[in-house]
PDB file of C-alpha atoms in Angstrom:
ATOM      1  CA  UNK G   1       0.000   0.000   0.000  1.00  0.00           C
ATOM      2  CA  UNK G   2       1.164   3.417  -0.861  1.00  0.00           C
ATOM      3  CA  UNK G   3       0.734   6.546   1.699  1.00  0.00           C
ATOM      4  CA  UNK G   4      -2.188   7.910  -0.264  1.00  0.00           C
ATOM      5  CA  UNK G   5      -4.248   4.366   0.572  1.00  0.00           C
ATOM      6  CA  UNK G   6      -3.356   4.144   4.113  1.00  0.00           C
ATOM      7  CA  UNK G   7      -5.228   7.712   4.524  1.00  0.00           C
ATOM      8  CA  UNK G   8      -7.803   7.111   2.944  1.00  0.00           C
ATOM      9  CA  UNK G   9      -8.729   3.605   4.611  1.00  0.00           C
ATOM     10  CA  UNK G  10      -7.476   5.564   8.075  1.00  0.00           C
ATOM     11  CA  UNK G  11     -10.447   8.316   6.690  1.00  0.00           C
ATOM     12  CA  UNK G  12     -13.109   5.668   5.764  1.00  0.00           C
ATOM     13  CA  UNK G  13     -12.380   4.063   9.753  1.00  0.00           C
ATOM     14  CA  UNK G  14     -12.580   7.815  11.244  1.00  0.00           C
ATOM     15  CA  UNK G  15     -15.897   8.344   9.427  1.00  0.00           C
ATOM     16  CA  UNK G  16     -17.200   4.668  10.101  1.00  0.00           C
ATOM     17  CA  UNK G  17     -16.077   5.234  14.156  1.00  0.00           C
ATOM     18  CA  UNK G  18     -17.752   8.785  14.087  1.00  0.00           C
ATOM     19  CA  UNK G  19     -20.821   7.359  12.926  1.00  0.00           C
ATOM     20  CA  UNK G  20     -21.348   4.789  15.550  1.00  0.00           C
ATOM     21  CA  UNK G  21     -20.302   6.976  18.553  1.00  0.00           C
ATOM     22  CA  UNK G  22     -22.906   9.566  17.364  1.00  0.00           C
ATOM     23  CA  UNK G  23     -25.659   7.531  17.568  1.00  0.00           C
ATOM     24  CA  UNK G  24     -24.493   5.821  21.063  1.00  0.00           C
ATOM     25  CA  UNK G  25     -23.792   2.672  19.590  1.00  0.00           C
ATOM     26  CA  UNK G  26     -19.669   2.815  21.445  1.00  0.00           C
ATOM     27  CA  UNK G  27     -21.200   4.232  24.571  1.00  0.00           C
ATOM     28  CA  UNK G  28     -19.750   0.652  26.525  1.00  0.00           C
ATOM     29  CA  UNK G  29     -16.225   1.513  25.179  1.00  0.00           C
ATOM     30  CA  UNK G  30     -14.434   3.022  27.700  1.00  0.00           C
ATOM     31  CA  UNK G  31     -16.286   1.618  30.333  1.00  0.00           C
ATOM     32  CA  UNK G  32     -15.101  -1.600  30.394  1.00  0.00           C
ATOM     33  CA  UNK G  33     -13.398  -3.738  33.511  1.00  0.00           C
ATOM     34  CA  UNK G  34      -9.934  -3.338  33.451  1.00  0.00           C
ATOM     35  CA  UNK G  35     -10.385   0.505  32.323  1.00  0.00           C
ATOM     36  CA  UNK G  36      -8.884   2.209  35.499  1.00  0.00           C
ATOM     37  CA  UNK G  37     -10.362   5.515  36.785  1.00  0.00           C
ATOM     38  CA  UNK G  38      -9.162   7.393  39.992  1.00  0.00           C
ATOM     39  CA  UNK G  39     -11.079  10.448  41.259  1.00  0.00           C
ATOM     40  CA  UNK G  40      -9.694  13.227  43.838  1.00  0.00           C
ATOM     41  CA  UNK G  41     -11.121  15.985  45.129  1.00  0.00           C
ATOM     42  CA  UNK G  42      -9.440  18.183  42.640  1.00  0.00           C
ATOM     43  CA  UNK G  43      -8.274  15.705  39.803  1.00  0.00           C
ATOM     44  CA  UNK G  44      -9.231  12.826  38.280  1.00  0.00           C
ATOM     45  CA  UNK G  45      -7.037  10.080  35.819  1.00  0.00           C
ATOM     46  CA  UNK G  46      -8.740   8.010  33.538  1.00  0.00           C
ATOM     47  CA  UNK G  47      -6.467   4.508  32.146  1.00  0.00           C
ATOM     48  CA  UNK G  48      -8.296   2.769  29.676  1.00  0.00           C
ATOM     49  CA  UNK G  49      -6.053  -0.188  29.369  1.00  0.00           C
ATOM     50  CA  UNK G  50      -8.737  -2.848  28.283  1.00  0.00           C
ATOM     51  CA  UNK G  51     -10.582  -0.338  25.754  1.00  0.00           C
ATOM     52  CA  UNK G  52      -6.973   0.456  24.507  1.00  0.00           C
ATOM     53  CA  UNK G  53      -6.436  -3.406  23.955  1.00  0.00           C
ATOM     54  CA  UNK G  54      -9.472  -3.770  22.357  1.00  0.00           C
ATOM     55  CA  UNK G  55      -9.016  -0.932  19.743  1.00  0.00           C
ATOM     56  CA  UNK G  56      -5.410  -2.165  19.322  1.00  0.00           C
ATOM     57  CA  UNK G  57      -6.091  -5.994  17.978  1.00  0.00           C
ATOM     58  CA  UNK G  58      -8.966  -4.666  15.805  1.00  0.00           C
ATOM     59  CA  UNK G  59      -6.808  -2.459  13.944  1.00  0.00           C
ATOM     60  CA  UNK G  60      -4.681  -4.732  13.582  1.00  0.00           C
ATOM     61  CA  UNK G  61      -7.104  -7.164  12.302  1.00  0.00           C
ATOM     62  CA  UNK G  62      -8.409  -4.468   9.886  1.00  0.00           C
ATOM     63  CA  UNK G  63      -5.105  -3.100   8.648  1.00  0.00           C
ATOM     64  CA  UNK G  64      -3.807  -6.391   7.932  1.00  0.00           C
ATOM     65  CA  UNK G  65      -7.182  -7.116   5.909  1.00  0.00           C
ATOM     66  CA  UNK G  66      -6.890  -4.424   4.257  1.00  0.00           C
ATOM     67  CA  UNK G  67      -2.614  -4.517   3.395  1.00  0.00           C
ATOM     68  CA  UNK G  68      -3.860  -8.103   2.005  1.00  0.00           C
ATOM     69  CA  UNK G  69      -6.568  -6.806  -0.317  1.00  0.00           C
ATOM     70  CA  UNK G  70      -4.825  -4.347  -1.828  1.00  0.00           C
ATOM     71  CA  UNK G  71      -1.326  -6.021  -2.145  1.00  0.00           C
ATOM     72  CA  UNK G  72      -0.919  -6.902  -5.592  1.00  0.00           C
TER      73      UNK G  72
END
């Protein structure tokens, strides 16, 4: 794949993603066990390690699906 491809597919996920937030349908991600959250009285830190795994392997998944399709 050439740059040019990678942005668009990296535009057509964006979109996709933007989509299904708007209309709630990603309102679990973030929430999920293993997502850390620690709350002060004046600051609060949000980890979220298992939302961050989760995104990781299915980008992975879909980049590699995509590197195959358009490989030549």
């Amino acid at each position: 794949m050439r740059g040019g491809d990678y942005l668009i597919v990296g535009g057509a996920i964006a979109i996709v993603l933007g989509l299904l937030a708007r209309f709630g349908l990603l309102s679990w991600f973030g929430n999920l066990p293993g997502d850390l959250r620690f709350e002060g009285e004046r600051s609060s830190v949000y980890i979220p390690i298992t939302s961050m795994l989760i995104a990781s392997v299915a980008l992975s998944v879909i980049l590699n699906l995509v590197g195959r399709f358009f490989r030549s």
